[in-house]
Coordinates of C-alpha atoms and ligand atoms in Angstrom, one line a residue:
X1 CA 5.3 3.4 -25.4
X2 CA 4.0 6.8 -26.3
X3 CA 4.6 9.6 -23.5
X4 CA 3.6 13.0 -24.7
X5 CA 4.8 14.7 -22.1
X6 CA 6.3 18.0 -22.5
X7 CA 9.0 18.2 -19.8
X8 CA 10.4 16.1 -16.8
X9 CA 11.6 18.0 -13.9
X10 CA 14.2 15.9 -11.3
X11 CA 13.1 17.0 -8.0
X12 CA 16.3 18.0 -5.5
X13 CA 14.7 20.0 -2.7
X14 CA 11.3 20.3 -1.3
X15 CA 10.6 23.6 -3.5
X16 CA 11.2 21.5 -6.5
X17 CA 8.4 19.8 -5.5
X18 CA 5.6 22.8 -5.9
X19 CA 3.4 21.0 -8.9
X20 CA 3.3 24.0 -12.1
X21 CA 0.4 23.8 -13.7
X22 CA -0.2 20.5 -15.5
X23 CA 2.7 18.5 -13.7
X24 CA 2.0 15.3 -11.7
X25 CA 4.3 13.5 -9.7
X26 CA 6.6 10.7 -11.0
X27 CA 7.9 7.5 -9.0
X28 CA 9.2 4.6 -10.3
X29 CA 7.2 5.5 -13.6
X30 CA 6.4 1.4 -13.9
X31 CA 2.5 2.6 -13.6
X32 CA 2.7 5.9 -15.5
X33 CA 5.1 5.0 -18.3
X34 CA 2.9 1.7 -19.1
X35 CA -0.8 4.1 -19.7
X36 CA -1.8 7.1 -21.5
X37 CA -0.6 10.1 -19.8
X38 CA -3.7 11.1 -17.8
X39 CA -5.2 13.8 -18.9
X40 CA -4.3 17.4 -18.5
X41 CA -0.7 16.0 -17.3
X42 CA 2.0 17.8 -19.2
X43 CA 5.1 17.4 -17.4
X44 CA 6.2 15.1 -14.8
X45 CA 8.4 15.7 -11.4
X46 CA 10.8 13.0 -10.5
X47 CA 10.6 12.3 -7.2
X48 CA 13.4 9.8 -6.5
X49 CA 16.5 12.7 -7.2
X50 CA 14.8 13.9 -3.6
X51 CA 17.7 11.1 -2.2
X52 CA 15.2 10.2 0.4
X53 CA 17.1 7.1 2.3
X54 CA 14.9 3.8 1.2
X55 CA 14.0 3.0 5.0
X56 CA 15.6 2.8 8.3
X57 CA 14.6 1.6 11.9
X58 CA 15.3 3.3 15.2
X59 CA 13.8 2.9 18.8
X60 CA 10.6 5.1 16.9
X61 CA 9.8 1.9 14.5
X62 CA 10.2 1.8 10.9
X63 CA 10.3 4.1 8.1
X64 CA 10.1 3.7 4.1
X65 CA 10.5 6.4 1.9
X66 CA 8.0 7.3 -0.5
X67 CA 10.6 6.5 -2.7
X68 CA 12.0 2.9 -1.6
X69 CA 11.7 0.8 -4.4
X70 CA 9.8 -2.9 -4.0
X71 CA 13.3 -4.3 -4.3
X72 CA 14.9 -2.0 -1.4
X73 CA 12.0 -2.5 0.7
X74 CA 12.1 -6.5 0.1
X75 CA 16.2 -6.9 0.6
X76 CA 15.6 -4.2 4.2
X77 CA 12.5 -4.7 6.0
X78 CA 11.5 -8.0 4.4
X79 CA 15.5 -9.1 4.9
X80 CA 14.6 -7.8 8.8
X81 CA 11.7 -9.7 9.5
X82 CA 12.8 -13.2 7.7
X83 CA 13.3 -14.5 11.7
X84 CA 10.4 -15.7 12.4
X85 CA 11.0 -14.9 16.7
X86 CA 13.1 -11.8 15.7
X87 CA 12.1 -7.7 17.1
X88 CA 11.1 -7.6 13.4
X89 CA 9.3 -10.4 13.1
X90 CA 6.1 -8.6 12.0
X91 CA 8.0 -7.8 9.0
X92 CA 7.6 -11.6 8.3
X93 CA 5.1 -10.4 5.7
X94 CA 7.0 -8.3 3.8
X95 CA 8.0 -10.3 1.0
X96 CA 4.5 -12.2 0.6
X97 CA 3.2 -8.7 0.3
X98 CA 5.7 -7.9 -2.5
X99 CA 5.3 -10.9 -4.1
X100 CA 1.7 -10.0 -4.6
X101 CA 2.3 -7.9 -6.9
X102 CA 2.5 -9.3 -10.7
X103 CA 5.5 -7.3 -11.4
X104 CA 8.7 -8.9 -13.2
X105 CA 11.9 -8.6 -11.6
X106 CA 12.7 -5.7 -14.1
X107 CA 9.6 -3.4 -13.0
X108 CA 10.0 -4.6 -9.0
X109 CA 13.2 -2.6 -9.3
X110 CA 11.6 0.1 -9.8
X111 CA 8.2 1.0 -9.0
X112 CA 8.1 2.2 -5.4
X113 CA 6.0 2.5 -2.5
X114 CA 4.5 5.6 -2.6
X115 CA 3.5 4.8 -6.6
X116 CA 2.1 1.8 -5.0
X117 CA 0.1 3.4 -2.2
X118 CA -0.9 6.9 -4.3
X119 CA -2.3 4.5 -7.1
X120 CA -4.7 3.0 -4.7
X121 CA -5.3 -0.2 -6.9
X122 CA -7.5 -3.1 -5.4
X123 CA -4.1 -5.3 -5.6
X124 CA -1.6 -2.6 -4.8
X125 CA -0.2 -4.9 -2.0
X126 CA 1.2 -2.0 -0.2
X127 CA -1.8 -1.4 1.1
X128 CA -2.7 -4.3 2.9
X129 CA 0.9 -4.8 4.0
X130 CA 1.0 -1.1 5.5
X131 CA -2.8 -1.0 6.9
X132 CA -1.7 -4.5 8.6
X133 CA 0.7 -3.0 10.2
X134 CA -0.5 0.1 11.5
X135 CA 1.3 2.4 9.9
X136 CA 0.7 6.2 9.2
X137 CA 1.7 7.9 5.9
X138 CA 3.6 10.9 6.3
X139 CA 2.2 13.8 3.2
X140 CA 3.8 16.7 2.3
X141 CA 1.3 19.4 1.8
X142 CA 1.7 21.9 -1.4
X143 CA 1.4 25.6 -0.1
X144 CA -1.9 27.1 0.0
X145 CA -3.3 29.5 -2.7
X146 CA -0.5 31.9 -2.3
X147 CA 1.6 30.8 -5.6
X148 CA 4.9 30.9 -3.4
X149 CA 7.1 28.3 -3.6
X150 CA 7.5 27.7 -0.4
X151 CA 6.2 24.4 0.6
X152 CA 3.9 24.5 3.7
X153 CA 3.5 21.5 6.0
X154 CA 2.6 18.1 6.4
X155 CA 0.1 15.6 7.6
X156 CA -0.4 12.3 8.7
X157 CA -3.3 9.9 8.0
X158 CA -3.4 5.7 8.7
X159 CA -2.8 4.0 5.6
X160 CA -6.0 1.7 6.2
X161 CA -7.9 5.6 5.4
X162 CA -5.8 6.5 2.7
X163 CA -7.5 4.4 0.1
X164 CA -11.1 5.3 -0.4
X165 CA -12.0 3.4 -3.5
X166 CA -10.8 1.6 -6.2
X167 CA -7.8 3.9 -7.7
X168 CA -9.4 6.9 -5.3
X169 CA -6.9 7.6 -2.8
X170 CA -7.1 10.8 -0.1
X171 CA -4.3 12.8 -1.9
X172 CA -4.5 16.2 -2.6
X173 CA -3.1 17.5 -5.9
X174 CA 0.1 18.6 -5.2
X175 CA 0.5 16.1 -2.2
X176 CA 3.6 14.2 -1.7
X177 CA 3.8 10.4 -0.3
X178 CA 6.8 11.3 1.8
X179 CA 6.8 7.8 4.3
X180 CA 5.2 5.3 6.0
X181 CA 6.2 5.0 9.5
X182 CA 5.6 2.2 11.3
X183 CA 5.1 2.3 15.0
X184 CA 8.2 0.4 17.3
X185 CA 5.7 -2.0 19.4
X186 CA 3.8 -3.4 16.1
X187 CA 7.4 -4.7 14.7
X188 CA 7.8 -7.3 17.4
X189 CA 4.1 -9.0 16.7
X190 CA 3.3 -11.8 14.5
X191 CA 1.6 -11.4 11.2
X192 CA 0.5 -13.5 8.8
X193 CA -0.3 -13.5 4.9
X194 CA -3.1 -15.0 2.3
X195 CA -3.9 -14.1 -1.0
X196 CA -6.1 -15.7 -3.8
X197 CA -5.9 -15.5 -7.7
X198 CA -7.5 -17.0 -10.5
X199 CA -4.4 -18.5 -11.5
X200 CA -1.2 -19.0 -9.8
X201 CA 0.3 -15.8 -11.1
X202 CA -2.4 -14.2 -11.6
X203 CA -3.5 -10.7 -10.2
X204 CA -4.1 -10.9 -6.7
X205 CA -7.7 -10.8 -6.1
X206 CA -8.7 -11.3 -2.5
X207 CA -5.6 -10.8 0.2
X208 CA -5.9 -11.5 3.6
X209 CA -3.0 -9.4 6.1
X210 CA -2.9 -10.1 10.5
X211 CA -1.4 -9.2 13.2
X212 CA -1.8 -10.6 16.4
X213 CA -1.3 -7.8 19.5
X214 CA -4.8 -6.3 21.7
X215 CA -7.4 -6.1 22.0
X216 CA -7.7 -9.1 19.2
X217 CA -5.8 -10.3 16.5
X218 CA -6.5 -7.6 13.7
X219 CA -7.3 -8.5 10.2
X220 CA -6.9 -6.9 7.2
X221 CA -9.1 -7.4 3.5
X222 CA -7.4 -5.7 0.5
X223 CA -8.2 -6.7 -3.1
X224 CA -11.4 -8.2 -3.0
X225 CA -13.4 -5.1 -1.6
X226 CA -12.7 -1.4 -3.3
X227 CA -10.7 0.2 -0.3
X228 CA -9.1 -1.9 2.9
X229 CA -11.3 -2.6 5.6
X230 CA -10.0 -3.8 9.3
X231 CA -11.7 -6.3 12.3
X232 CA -10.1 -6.7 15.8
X233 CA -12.0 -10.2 15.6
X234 CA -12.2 -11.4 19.3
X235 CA -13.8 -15.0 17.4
X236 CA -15.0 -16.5 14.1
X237 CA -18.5 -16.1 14.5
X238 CA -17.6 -12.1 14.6
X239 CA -15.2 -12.7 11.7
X240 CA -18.5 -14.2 10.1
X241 CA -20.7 -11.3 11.1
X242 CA -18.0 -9.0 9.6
X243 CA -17.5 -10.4 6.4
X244 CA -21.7 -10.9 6.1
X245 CA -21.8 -7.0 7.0
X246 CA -19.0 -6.5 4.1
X247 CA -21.1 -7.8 1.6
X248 CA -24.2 -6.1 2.7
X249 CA -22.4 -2.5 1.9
X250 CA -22.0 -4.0 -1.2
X251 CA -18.1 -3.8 -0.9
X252 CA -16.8 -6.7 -2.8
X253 CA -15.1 -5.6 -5.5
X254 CA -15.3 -7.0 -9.0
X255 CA -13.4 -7.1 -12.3
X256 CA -11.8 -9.3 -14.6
X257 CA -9.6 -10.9 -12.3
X258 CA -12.4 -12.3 -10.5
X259 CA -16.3 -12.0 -9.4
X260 CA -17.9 -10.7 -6.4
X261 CA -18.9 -14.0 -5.4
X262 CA -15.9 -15.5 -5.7
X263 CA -14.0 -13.1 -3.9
X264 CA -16.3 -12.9 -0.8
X265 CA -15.8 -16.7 -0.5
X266 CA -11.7 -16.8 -0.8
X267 CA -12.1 -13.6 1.7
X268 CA -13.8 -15.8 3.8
X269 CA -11.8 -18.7 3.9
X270 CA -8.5 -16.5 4.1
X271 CA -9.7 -14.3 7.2
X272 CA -10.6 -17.5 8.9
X273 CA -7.3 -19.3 8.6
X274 CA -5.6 -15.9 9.4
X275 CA -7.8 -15.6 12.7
X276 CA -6.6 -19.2 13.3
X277 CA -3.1 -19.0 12.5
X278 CA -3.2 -15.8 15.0
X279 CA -4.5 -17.7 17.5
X280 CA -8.2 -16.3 17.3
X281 CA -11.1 -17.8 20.3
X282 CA -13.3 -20.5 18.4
Ligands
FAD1 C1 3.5 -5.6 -15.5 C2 2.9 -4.8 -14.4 C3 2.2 -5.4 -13.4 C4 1.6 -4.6 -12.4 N1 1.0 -5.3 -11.4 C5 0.5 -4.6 -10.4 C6 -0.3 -5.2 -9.3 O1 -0.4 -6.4 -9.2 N2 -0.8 -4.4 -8.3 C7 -0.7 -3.0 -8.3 O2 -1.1 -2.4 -7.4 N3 0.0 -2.4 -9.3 C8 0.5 -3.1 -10.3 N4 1.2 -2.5 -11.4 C9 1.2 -1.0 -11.4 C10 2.5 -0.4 -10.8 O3 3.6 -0.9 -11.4 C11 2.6 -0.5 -9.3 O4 1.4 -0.1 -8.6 C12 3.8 0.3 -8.8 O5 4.0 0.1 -7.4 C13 3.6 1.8 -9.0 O6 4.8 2.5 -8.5 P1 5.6 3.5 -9.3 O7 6.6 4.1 -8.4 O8 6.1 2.9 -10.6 O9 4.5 4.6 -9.6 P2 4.4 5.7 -10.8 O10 4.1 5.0 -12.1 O11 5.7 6.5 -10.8 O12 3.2 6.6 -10.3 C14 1.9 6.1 -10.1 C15 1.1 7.2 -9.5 O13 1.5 7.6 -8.2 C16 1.8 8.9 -8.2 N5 2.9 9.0 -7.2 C17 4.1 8.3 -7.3 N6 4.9 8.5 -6.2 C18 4.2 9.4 -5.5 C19 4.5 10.0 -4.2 N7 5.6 9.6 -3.5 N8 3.6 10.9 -3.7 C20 2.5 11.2 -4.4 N9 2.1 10.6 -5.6 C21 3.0 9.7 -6.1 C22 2.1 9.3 -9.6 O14 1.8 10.7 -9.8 C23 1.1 8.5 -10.3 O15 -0.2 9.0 -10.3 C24 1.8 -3.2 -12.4 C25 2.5 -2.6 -13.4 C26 3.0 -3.4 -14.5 C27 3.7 -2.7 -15.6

């Protein structure tokens, strides 16, 4: 491991968490630490002295810090939803979702969500899991052009629009991943998981998230197209249509972890037993 980085600032308030010029934000570090530095970066800020709580639930929904590592959010939320009639039950998926990821136990413990969701990865899991899920990223917003270091705002955009393209995601420079909230009435509704690989432990290349709730049972493709895409599919002949319309973009992503082809077909056939298992007309 070679970091040529010139300093690493622990972030403690939201001032600490003005970018200086050439500083980029650090998470769990499992994706940073294990690349080249990216270019131009010279210093890092560490988010997790911020002391965000991982998560936490109230009569609002769910929340998890940018900061929650895979391993919080898997022994909270995915602890929560494990009752399969439970108010949580939509958190069924939780685990699956983590699972996804090809991380050992040692990196699970501390990559985070926000790394997950900022990187924008075709298999960053966190994606499908949140997008399936409704749920809204919170983002701190750096001040504007005035140099002071007094933070200005935030935003809010749906998960499902934060990722634009394969490792694009709709961040600013300077933009924090504060939270994901997830809305109260989503947590009580059944979801489902699929997810195909080349090999039993290999990348996930085509993932398949649902949730039943109206109009339709909403499905969810992450990993085997660039950016997630989302269907209230009323039937499967629409699912069909969908999926047909998907390739016709020319959306199916492709790398060494699988070919277009091959990932349009397991889409397919995951979508389908998802709208199935939700309950979906014939
Ligand atoms: C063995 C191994 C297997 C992996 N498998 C997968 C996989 O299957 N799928 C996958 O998607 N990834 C995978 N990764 C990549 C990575 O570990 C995960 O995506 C992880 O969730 C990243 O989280 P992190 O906190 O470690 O991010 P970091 O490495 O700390 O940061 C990643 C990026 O996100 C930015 N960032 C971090 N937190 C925030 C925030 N709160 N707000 C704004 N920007 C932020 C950083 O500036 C950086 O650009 C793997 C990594 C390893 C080493």
């Amino acid at each position: 491991m070679d970091i040529d980085i010139d300093t690493v600032r622990v972030a403690r308030s939201r001032a600490d968490c003005v970018l200086r010029p050439g500083e980029a934000f650090l998470g769990g570090g499992t994706f940073l630490y294990s690349e080249p530095v990216p270019a131009g970066v010279t210093g890092l800020v560490d988010l997790t002295g911020m002391g965000w709580e991982p998560w936490s639930v109230d009569g609002a929904g769910l929340r998890v810090a940018g900061t929650c590592t895979l391993e919080e959010l898997l022994a909270g939320p995915g602890r929560l939803g494990a009752s399969s009639d439970g108010p949580y039950r939509g958190l069924g998926i939780v685990g699956e979702c983590v699972s996804a990821l090809t991380l050992s136990g040692k990196v699970a413990r501390t990559a985070t969500v926000g790394g997950n969701l900022a990187l924008g990865l075709p298999a960053g899991s966190m994606v499908g899991l949140f997008a399936a899920l409704s749920a809204v990223a919170v983002v701190w917003t750096p001040e504007a052009s005035t140099g002071s270091s007094q933070p200005a705002g935030s935003r809010e955009v749906a998960v499902a629009d934060l990722v634009t393209g394969a490792g694009r995601v709709g961040l600013a420079p300077g933009e924090v991943l504060r939270e994901v909230r997830v809305p109260a009435a989503v947590l009580g509704q059944r979801t489902m998981f699929r997810r195909a690989s080349l090999t039993p432990t290999g990348r996930t290349a085509a993932m398949v998230t649902g949730r039943a709730g109206e109009p339709a049972p909403r499905i969810t493709v992450t990993a085997s197209v660039s950016a997630p895409l989302s269907l209230h599919a009323r039937d499967h002949d629409m699912l069909d249509r969908w999926i047909d319309w998907i390739g016709s973009t020319g959306a199916w992503y492709e790398d060494t972890h699988g070919s277009r082809e091959w990932r349009a077909a397991m889409t397919r056939r995951l979508a389908h037993e998802a709208l199935e298992e939700l309950g979906g007309a014939a």
